[in-house]
């Protein structure tokens, strides 16, 4: 066995174990011949592990390609096309909408070994291959006094390709924007296996690929804008009798000119879940908890902005606590960061919704969703990026105790609440298969037709990630994913 | 994760496994914590992937032989346990799975013999010492031996020290403030007798009487983690008989792997008659650093003499201390309590050094890559000393640091404390 280098972490020199058995289908044989056994997985034990993302299991792929270069991706796409097999791009499979879980037997192109990353401090730019882990960009840029702000909670795991596939956001996106806002250029492979480099001149084709969930092309590399980190950050936590007051405080603060870096809220059920878990001393009786960071390079402005938020909170009847040290800020944010594990202790599984509604409708939306949750009998908590009106109602369930139909039904009702209040189906997690059935209710027929035209133009054969995002043409039943 | 593991057919260990599989939401947060995923970049060699593989095998939809290569590459380092937001008890899962699957595995006679030999030699200090000496004389042959046989030789120290017999009771110096039982460990007695000697001196100096209960044996971790469940159960029961938790303030270990092993007893005996006893014992088990840090926090630890010059100590978190037992702060607090000592944090500190029990012997190439990487990361802190709390890490790190051309001493945390008490640091 010849030792080979993987590019995943610089300097790692482990030999890649090769697939021991011979490939069991013609396509896998062909790909193995062209790319070598290290880059092609065809055994059942290997393929079984490329059928899921963080929300669902899909079809077992026919084979899996682990490209190390754009040329490998081209080879994979061409061979799959010649064999008439669909192609599914995959990053870290931390997606929450089923995007990377194949809807049918496919070739999965998993980018986890495409991890070349270069930093160009003079241009404030990073050039990252698709498989670079999000956090790595900031870690590598920091010594040059730069960071990459998009911060999905999954940033230790998720990849740049997956982030761009979903146009991922995070707490910082209220002030700093989402992943797509940081893209200067993209290299991508189209459905025919041609390589393109896109900047954002003329038609913003890069923008079209961003958030397309691997249905229009495979992103192989991206040039990402970097920024200097803010020098100062200030934190406050406010509690309110109800979500209405919380939303009111946020709107008022923004109206007075504050641009906080993070604005996160947790409802009472969520606060209690975290409190049960960690006993941080959070106010259990509060209807809603608000966490705010203001930041910038001028301490006076940062403090001033915090004072504006504080005044707005007090005016809305809230109780405010300012963090006086970094340690205290960290302690306050620990509450928000602990939501995931805390919920895991209530039920082993959860359906993580991701709706966006106008801030003016927030109080009403949260109330309606709470009522739906109570009526369904399923445990439900709400939290999210309140600055953008991006809510994450989470339905907690145990497949042994609760029926998947009931969970799905509640998710659908929640989506309808968002749509009814002028909101959208997805803020940052994408449509995938999870919300595809709701697309007809969310998007008008003409726009949907335009989407289909775009898809047909870029992927006439429908080879790229079929069964995702766009609902089928004929009256598709509301299939359970 | 939904599963249809036939728990009734498997028994109590089936429950342990099904519970872990249930709790995993396949979010992938554990991926960056996994050394094999870091090296190989594929899902089958990640914690999430391994959980799926085990589930499929237990459900009967994947032959064990297909999953085995990926499960064998798992170091059992439990880095994934620390990283998992859902609290999936991966350690219990893989241990139970190995116990369940080992009797069902097809292994070559050579492989079987090798494993049997390891399991015989490792837990018996005298045999180990002898084997180590034989190994030492075989070292010149190393270049012509196959990798699997070469790996253990590479790890042997240049001088295999003489065995030091341990006193059954070590009296406290000064007024007695406490009484503890001590697990003397096995391989470590042969490879690094000074770990135990230093431990006894440091405890005695702090007024702690140390008893090494007769009849104790290997903690059973090595057997357990390689799937030799019957052998492990025998050792576990032997120790349950030897250690009487009520007689002591604490039961101490200075080897992270053994301490973690003792703390695992309740899971091993889950559903068996001795479960309650195992719980009582596990509740008393502490790592030496936890125990001493307890004294430190209570203001009861004898003060250390200052180091002769400012020293940077690179502290390496042994997986079985940091991930399996959650002990991170205690050793750092103790080292910092020595005037003149600064503790350096090692980059990628959470990643296993590749030693992991018998891993060196079974997956020499991966173990080697991890060892090289660990040595580089440790040396990047420009340490004057390297400290850790586990014999396996100790030998692995020492061997790779030496190969990287450095002569920096590698010590057990308690050896550093001992030197500080004696004014020799
Ligand atoms: C606990 C938890 C917290 C999360 N928090 C957030 C959050 O705060 N904000 C947020 O936005 N998301 C969040 N997510 C969701 C998820 O992490 C993001 O959607 C992330 O961007 C997915 O990245 P990935 O590399 O895992 O992509 P994958 O899940 O592998 O893929 C996502 C989609 O992108 C496509 N894709 C992947 N790579 C490529 C490529 N190279 N070219 C084209 N298409 C590609 C896939 O086909 C799929 O449709 C969270 C997930 C979890 C489990
Ligand atoms: S982090 Fe935990 S829940 Fe998530 S995939 Fe890994 S083991 Fe499963
Ligand atoms: S125990 Fe260590 S090697 Fe095994 S899956 Fe977990 S992190 Fe990876």
PDB file of N, CA and C in Angstrom, chain B residues 317-390:
ATOM      1  N   UNK B 317      -3.562  16.496  27.111  1.00  0.00           N
ATOM      2  CA  UNK B 317      -4.776  15.882  27.635  1.00  0.00           C
ATOM      3  C   UNK B 317      -4.869  14.439  27.141  1.00  0.00           C
ATOM      4  N   UNK B 318      -4.729  13.496  28.045  1.00  0.00           N
ATOM      5  CA  UNK B 318      -4.966  12.102  27.661  1.00  0.00           C
ATOM      6  C   UNK B 318      -6.458  11.955  27.363  1.00  0.00           C
ATOM      7  N   UNK B 319      -6.780  11.253  26.274  1.00  0.00           N
ATOM      8  CA  UNK B 319      -8.201  11.118  25.898  1.00  0.00           C
ATOM      9  C   UNK B 319      -9.025  10.533  27.036  1.00  0.00           C
ATOM     10  N   UNK B 320      -8.451   9.536  27.705  1.00  0.00           N
ATOM     11  CA  UNK B 320      -9.253   8.883  28.736  1.00  0.00           C
ATOM     12  C   UNK B 320      -9.383   9.720  29.999  1.00  0.00           C
ATOM     13  N   UNK B 321      -8.604  10.786  30.063  1.00  0.00           N
ATOM     14  CA  UNK B 321      -8.789  11.724  31.168  1.00  0.00           C
ATOM     15  C   UNK B 321      -9.759  12.826  30.712  1.00  0.00           C
ATOM     16  N   UNK B 322      -9.443  13.462  29.585  1.00  0.00           N
ATOM     17  CA  UNK B 322     -10.222  14.627  29.143  1.00  0.00           C
ATOM     18  C   UNK B 322     -11.603  14.226  28.600  1.00  0.00           C
ATOM     19  N   UNK B 323     -11.617  13.255  27.710  1.00  0.00           N
ATOM     20  CA  UNK B 323     -12.890  12.924  27.053  1.00  0.00           C
ATOM     21  C   UNK B 323     -13.707  11.902  27.841  1.00  0.00           C
ATOM     22  N   UNK B 324     -13.039  10.828  28.277  1.00  0.00           N
ATOM     23  CA  UNK B 324     -13.797   9.773  28.945  1.00  0.00           C
ATOM     24  C   UNK B 324     -14.167  10.174  30.377  1.00  0.00           C
ATOM     25  N   UNK B 325     -13.261  10.853  31.099  1.00  0.00           N
ATOM     26  CA  UNK B 325     -13.547  11.205  32.491  1.00  0.00           C
ATOM     27  C   UNK B 325     -13.875  12.683  32.676  1.00  0.00           C
ATOM     28  N   UNK B 326     -13.683  13.478  31.643  1.00  0.00           N
ATOM     29  CA  UNK B 326     -13.991  14.901  31.748  1.00  0.00           C
ATOM     30  C   UNK B 326     -13.061  15.650  32.694  1.00  0.00           C
ATOM     31  N   UNK B 327     -11.849  15.125  32.905  1.00  0.00           N
ATOM     32  CA  UNK B 327     -10.904  15.788  33.806  1.00  0.00           C
ATOM     33  C   UNK B 327      -9.917  16.618  32.973  1.00  0.00           C
ATOM     34  N   UNK B 328     -10.112  17.911  32.972  1.00  0.00           N
ATOM     35  CA  UNK B 328      -9.237  18.805  32.199  1.00  0.00           C
ATOM     36  C   UNK B 328      -8.592  19.850  33.102  1.00  0.00           C
ATOM     37  N   UNK B 329      -9.404  20.415  33.980  1.00  0.00           N
ATOM     38  CA  UNK B 329      -8.921  21.550  34.782  1.00  0.00           C
ATOM     39  C   UNK B 329      -7.917  21.083  35.836  1.00  0.00           C
ATOM     40  N   UNK B 330      -8.205  19.944  36.486  1.00  0.00           N
ATOM     41  CA  UNK B 330      -7.434  19.540  37.660  1.00  0.00           C
ATOM     42  C   UNK B 330      -5.920  19.485  37.413  1.00  0.00           C
ATOM     43  N   UNK B 331      -5.453  18.755  36.402  1.00  0.00           N
ATOM     44  CA  UNK B 331      -3.994  18.693  36.227  1.00  0.00           C
ATOM     45  C   UNK B 331      -3.383  20.062  35.938  1.00  0.00           C
ATOM     46  N   UNK B 332      -4.104  20.880  35.186  1.00  0.00           N
ATOM     47  CA  UNK B 332      -3.578  22.219  34.875  1.00  0.00           C
ATOM     48  C   UNK B 332      -3.466  23.051  36.153  1.00  0.00           C
ATOM     49  N   UNK B 333      -4.499  22.969  36.994  1.00  0.00           N
ATOM     50  CA  UNK B 333      -4.470  23.730  38.247  1.00  0.00           C
ATOM     51  C   UNK B 333      -3.280  23.308  39.092  1.00  0.00           C
ATOM     52  N   UNK B 334      -3.034  22.016  39.159  1.00  0.00           N
ATOM     53  CA  UNK B 334      -1.934  21.517  39.980  1.00  0.00           C
ATOM     54  C   UNK B 334      -0.596  22.014  39.456  1.00  0.00           C
ATOM     55  N   UNK B 335      -0.414  21.905  38.132  1.00  0.00           N
ATOM     56  CA  UNK B 335       0.871  22.329  37.560  1.00  0.00           C
ATOM     57  C   UNK B 335       1.080  23.825  37.770  1.00  0.00           C
ATOM     58  N   UNK B 336      -0.011  24.594  37.603  1.00  0.00           N
ATOM     59  CA  UNK B 336       0.103  26.050  37.782  1.00  0.00           C
ATOM     60  C   UNK B 336       0.387  26.428  39.230  1.00  0.00           C
ATOM     61  N   UNK B 337       0.065  25.506  40.138  1.00  0.00           N
ATOM     62  CA  UNK B 337       0.295  25.801  41.560  1.00  0.00           C
ATOM     63  C   UNK B 337       1.781  25.750  41.907  1.00  0.00           C
ATOM     64  N   UNK B 338       2.606  25.258  40.968  1.00  0.00           N
ATOM     65  CA  UNK B 338       4.053  25.242  41.222  1.00  0.00           C
ATOM     66  C   UNK B 338       4.606  26.609  40.822  1.00  0.00           C
ATOM     67  N   UNK B 339       5.185  27.337  41.768  1.00  0.00           N
ATOM     68  CA  UNK B 339       5.709  28.663  41.413  1.00  0.00           C
ATOM     69  C   UNK B 339       6.727  28.557  40.281  1.00  0.00           C
ATOM     70  N   UNK B 340       6.566  29.389  39.249  1.00  0.00           N
ATOM     71  CA  UNK B 340       7.514  29.387  38.137  1.00  0.00           C
ATOM     72  C   UNK B 340       7.055  28.576  36.932  1.00  0.00           C
ATOM     73  N   UNK B 341       5.973  27.817  37.101  1.00  0.00           N
ATOM     74  CA  UNK B 341       5.526  26.975  35.990  1.00  0.00           C
ATOM     75  C   UNK B 341       4.398  27.656  35.206  1.00  0.00           C
ATOM     76  N   UNK B 342       4.556  27.689  33.885  1.00  0.00           N
ATOM     77  CA  UNK B 342       3.488  28.133  33.002  1.00  0.00           C
ATOM     78  C   UNK B 342       3.010  26.913  32.226  1.00  0.00           C
ATOM     79  N   UNK B 343       1.693  26.769  32.110  1.00  0.00           N
ATOM     80  CA  UNK B 343       1.159  25.633  31.364  1.00  0.00           C
ATOM     81  C   UNK B 343       0.839  26.083  29.945  1.00  0.00           C
ATOM     82  N   UNK B 344       1.405  25.387  28.950  1.00  0.00           N
ATOM     83  CA  UNK B 344       1.146  25.742  27.551  1.00  0.00           C
ATOM     84  C   UNK B 344       0.034  24.862  27.004  1.00  0.00           C
ATOM     85  N   UNK B 345      -0.891  25.474  26.265  1.00  0.00           N
ATOM     86  CA  UNK B 345      -1.952  24.702  25.619  1.00  0.00           C
ATOM     87  C   UNK B 345      -1.439  24.207  24.273  1.00  0.00           C
ATOM     88  N   UNK B 346      -1.658  22.940  24.005  1.00  0.00           N
ATOM     89  CA  UNK B 346      -1.153  22.321  22.786  1.00  0.00           C
ATOM     90  C   UNK B 346      -2.169  22.519  21.649  1.00  0.00           C
ATOM     91  N   UNK B 347      -1.752  23.021  20.495  1.00  0.00           N
ATOM     92  CA  UNK B 347      -2.688  23.142  19.365  1.00  0.00           C
ATOM     93  C   UNK B 347      -3.298  21.780  19.024  1.00  0.00           C
ATOM     94  N   UNK B 348      -4.545  21.787  18.603  1.00  0.00           N
ATOM     95  CA  UNK B 348      -5.286  20.550  18.317  1.00  0.00           C
ATOM     96  C   UNK B 348      -5.244  19.607  19.515  1.00  0.00           C
ATOM     97  N   UNK B 349      -5.275  20.209  20.701  1.00  0.00           N
ATOM     98  CA  UNK B 349      -5.089  19.434  21.917  1.00  0.00           C
ATOM     99  C   UNK B 349      -6.108  18.321  22.104  1.00  0.00           C
ATOM    100  N   UNK B 350      -7.279  18.470  21.498  1.00  0.00           N
ATOM    101  CA  UNK B 350      -8.326  17.471  21.697  1.00  0.00           C
ATOM    102  C   UNK B 350      -8.134  16.221  20.853  1.00  0.00           C
ATOM    103  N   UNK B 351      -7.186  16.264  19.932  1.00  0.00           N
ATOM    104  CA  UNK B 351      -7.006  15.133  19.022  1.00  0.00           C
ATOM    105  C   UNK B 351      -6.082  14.091  19.648  1.00  0.00           C
ATOM    106  N   UNK B 352      -6.508  12.840  19.608  1.00  0.00           N
ATOM    107  CA  UNK B 352      -5.771  11.725  20.208  1.00  0.00           C
ATOM    108  C   UNK B 352      -4.345  11.634  19.667  1.00  0.00           C
ATOM    109  N   UNK B 353      -3.413  11.188  20.515  1.00  0.00           N
ATOM    110  CA  UNK B 353      -2.017  11.052  20.092  1.00  0.00           C
ATOM    111  C   UNK B 353      -1.789   9.768  19.308  1.00  0.00           C
ATOM    112  N   UNK B 354      -2.802   8.913  19.265  1.00  0.00           N
ATOM    113  CA  UNK B 354      -2.678   7.697  18.469  1.00  0.00           C
ATOM    114  C   UNK B 354      -2.279   6.474  19.273  1.00  0.00           C
ATOM    115  N   UNK B 355      -2.069   6.640  20.558  1.00  0.00           N
ATOM    116  CA  UNK B 355      -1.644   5.500  21.359  1.00  0.00           C
ATOM    117  C   UNK B 355      -2.818   4.560  21.619  1.00  0.00           C
ATOM    118  N   UNK B 356      -3.821   5.063  22.341  1.00  0.00           N
ATOM    119  CA  UNK B 356      -5.103   4.373  22.489  1.00  0.00           C
ATOM    120  C   UNK B 356      -5.005   2.877  22.721  1.00  0.00           C
ATOM    121  N   UNK B 357      -4.468   2.494  23.865  1.00  0.00           N
ATOM    122  CA  UNK B 357      -4.447   1.077  24.229  1.00  0.00           C
ATOM    123  C   UNK B 357      -3.628   0.260  23.249  1.00  0.00           C
ATOM    124  N   UNK B 358      -4.300  -0.662  22.585  1.00  0.00           N
ATOM    125  CA  UNK B 358      -3.584  -1.557  21.683  1.00  0.00           C
ATOM    126  C   UNK B 358      -3.584  -1.046  20.246  1.00  0.00           C
ATOM    127  N   UNK B 359      -4.042   0.194  20.046  1.00  0.00           N
ATOM    128  CA  UNK B 359      -4.196   0.737  18.692  1.00  0.00           C
ATOM    129  C   UNK B 359      -2.881   0.735  17.925  1.00  0.00           C
ATOM    130  N   UNK B 360      -1.812   1.086  18.635  1.00  0.00           N
ATOM    131  CA  UNK B 360      -0.493   1.083  18.044  1.00  0.00           C
ATOM    132  C   UNK B 360      -0.141  -0.237  17.399  1.00  0.00           C
ATOM    133  N   UNK B 361      -0.657  -1.277  18.018  1.00  0.00           N
ATOM    134  CA  UNK B 361      -0.324  -2.609  17.538  1.00  0.00           C
ATOM    135  C   UNK B 361      -1.249  -3.002  16.393  1.00  0.00           C
ATOM    136  N   UNK B 362      -2.481  -2.501  16.434  1.00  0.00           N
ATOM    137  CA  UNK B 362      -3.459  -2.956  15.452  1.00  0.00           C
ATOM    138  C   UNK B 362      -3.546  -2.043  14.236  1.00  0.00           C
ATOM    139  N   UNK B 363      -3.302  -0.757  14.401  1.00  0.00           N
ATOM    140  CA  UNK B 363      -3.395   0.194  13.288  1.00  0.00           C
ATOM    141  C   UNK B 363      -2.119   1.033  13.272  1.00  0.00           C
ATOM    142  N   UNK B 364      -0.982   0.381  13.053  1.00  0.00           N
ATOM    143  CA  UNK B 364       0.270   1.117  13.217  1.00  0.00           C
ATOM    144  C   UNK B 364       0.389   2.360  12.336  1.00  0.00           C
ATOM    145  N   UNK B 365      -0.160   2.324  11.121  1.00  0.00           N
ATOM    146  CA  UNK B 365       0.044   3.471  10.231  1.00  0.00           C
ATOM    147  C   UNK B 365      -0.712   4.700  10.700  1.00  0.00           C
ATOM    148  N   UNK B 366      -1.990   4.484  11.060  1.00  0.00           N
ATOM    149  CA  UNK B 366      -2.767   5.630  11.555  1.00  0.00           C
ATOM    150  C   UNK B 366      -2.185   6.130  12.862  1.00  0.00           C
ATOM    151  N   UNK B 367      -1.825   5.189  13.735  1.00  0.00           N
ATOM    152  CA  UNK B 367      -1.256   5.568  15.027  1.00  0.00           C
ATOM    153  C   UNK B 367      -0.008   6.409  14.826  1.00  0.00           C
ATOM    154  N   UNK B 368       0.783   6.015  13.850  1.00  0.00           N
ATOM    155  CA  UNK B 368       2.014   6.733  13.575  1.00  0.00           C
ATOM    156  C   UNK B 368       1.724   8.154  13.076  1.00  0.00           C
ATOM    157  N   UNK B 369       0.788   8.281  12.141  1.00  0.00           N
ATOM    158  CA  UNK B 369       0.446   9.631  11.642  1.00  0.00           C
ATOM    159  C   UNK B 369       0.011  10.532  12.778  1.00  0.00           C
ATOM    160  N   UNK B 370      -0.805   9.975  13.673  1.00  0.00           N
ATOM    161  CA  UNK B 370      -1.305  10.792  14.783  1.00  0.00           C
ATOM    162  C   UNK B 370      -0.180  11.149  15.749  1.00  0.00           C
ATOM    163  N   UNK B 371       0.733  10.202  15.942  1.00  0.00           N
ATOM    164  CA  UNK B 371       1.864  10.452  16.833  1.00  0.00           C
ATOM    165  C   UNK B 371       2.761  11.562  16.303  1.00  0.00           C
ATOM    166  N   UNK B 372       3.019  11.518  15.021  1.00  0.00           N
ATOM    167  CA  UNK B 372       3.858  12.538  14.388  1.00  0.00           C
ATOM    168  C   UNK B 372       3.208  13.907  14.550  1.00  0.00           C
ATOM    169  N   UNK B 373       1.913  13.918  14.305  1.00  0.00           N
ATOM    170  CA  UNK B 373       1.177  15.185  14.383  1.00  0.00           C
ATOM    171  C   UNK B 373       1.147  15.720  15.808  1.00  0.00           C
ATOM    172  N   UNK B 374       0.946  14.810  16.753  1.00  0.00           N
ATOM    173  CA  UNK B 374       0.903  15.228  18.160  1.00  0.00           C
ATOM    174  C   UNK B 374       2.255  15.802  18.580  1.00  0.00           C
ATOM    175  N   UNK B 375       3.344  15.102  18.204  1.00  0.00           N
ATOM    176  CA  UNK B 375       4.679  15.574  18.588  1.00  0.00           C
ATOM    177  C   UNK B 375       4.913  16.973  18.016  1.00  0.00           C
ATOM    178  N   UNK B 376       4.521  17.166  16.754  1.00  0.00           N
ATOM    179  CA  UNK B 376       4.734  18.469  16.132  1.00  0.00           C
ATOM    180  C   UNK B 376       3.941  19.556  16.877  1.00  0.00           C
ATOM    181  N   UNK B 377       2.697  19.230  17.192  1.00  0.00           N
ATOM    182  CA  UNK B 377       1.865  20.210  17.897  1.00  0.00           C
ATOM    183  C   UNK B 377       2.426  20.537  19.278  1.00  0.00           C
ATOM    184  N   UNK B 378       2.871  19.511  19.986  1.00  0.00           N
ATOM    185  CA  UNK B 378       3.423  19.746  21.330  1.00  0.00           C
ATOM    186  C   UNK B 378       4.690  20.581  21.244  1.00  0.00           C
ATOM    187  N   UNK B 379       5.579  20.206  20.327  1.00  0.00           N
ATOM    188  CA  UNK B 379       6.866  20.906  20.244  1.00  0.00           C
ATOM    189  C   UNK B 379       6.689  22.342  19.773  1.00  0.00           C
ATOM    190  N   UNK B 380       5.583  22.624  19.078  1.00  0.00           N
ATOM    191  CA  UNK B 380       5.348  24.004  18.624  1.00  0.00           C
ATOM    192  C   UNK B 380       5.171  24.960  19.796  1.00  0.00           C
ATOM    193  N   UNK B 381       4.909  24.440  20.999  1.00  0.00           N
ATOM    194  CA  UNK B 381       4.765  25.328  22.156  1.00  0.00           C
ATOM    195  C   UNK B 381       6.125  25.603  22.817  1.00  0.00           C
ATOM    196  N   UNK B 382       7.187  25.037  22.248  1.00  0.00           N
ATOM    197  CA  UNK B 382       8.555  25.185  22.787  1.00  0.00           C
ATOM    198  C   UNK B 382       8.594  24.899  24.290  1.00  0.00           C
ATOM    199  N   UNK B 383       8.202  23.696  24.673  1.00  0.00           N
ATOM    200  CA  UNK B 383       8.119  23.378  26.108  1.00  0.00           C
ATOM    201  C   UNK B 383       9.477  23.024  26.709  1.00  0.00           C
ATOM    202  N   UNK B 384       9.598  23.240  28.015  1.00  0.00           N
ATOM    203  CA  UNK B 384      10.758  22.737  28.757  1.00  0.00           C
ATOM    204  C   UNK B 384      10.478  21.332  29.270  1.00  0.00           C
ATOM    205  N   UNK B 385       9.181  21.039  29.421  1.00  0.00           N
ATOM    206  CA  UNK B 385       8.749  19.744  29.935  1.00  0.00           C
ATOM    207  C   UNK B 385       7.442  19.383  29.255  1.00  0.00           C
ATOM    208  N   UNK B 386       7.205  18.088  29.110  1.00  0.00           N
ATOM    209  CA  UNK B 386       5.903  17.650  28.617  1.00  0.00           C
ATOM    210  C   UNK B 386       5.282  16.795  29.714  1.00  0.00           C
ATOM    211  N   UNK B 387       4.023  17.088  30.060  1.00  0.00           N
ATOM    212  CA  UNK B 387       3.364  16.307  31.108  1.00  0.00           C
ATOM    213  C   UNK B 387       2.057  15.728  30.579  1.00  0.00           C
ATOM    214  N   UNK B 388       1.738  14.523  31.052  1.00  0.00           N
ATOM    215  CA  UNK B 388       0.433  13.940  30.739  1.00  0.00           C
ATOM    216  C   UNK B 388       0.107  12.936  31.823  1.00  0.00           C
ATOM    217  N   UNK B 389      -1.106  12.429  31.808  1.00  0.00           N
ATOM    218  CA  UNK B 389      -1.528  11.562  32.898  1.00  0.00           C
ATOM    219  C   UNK B 389      -1.863  10.161  32.460  1.00  0.00           C
ATOM    220  N   UNK B 390      -1.130   9.633  31.497  1.00  0.00           N
ATOM    221  CA  UNK B 390      -1.451   8.289  31.032  1.00  0.00           C
ATOM    222  C   UNK B 390      -0.232   7.615  30.438  1.00  0.00           C
TER     223      UNK B 390
END
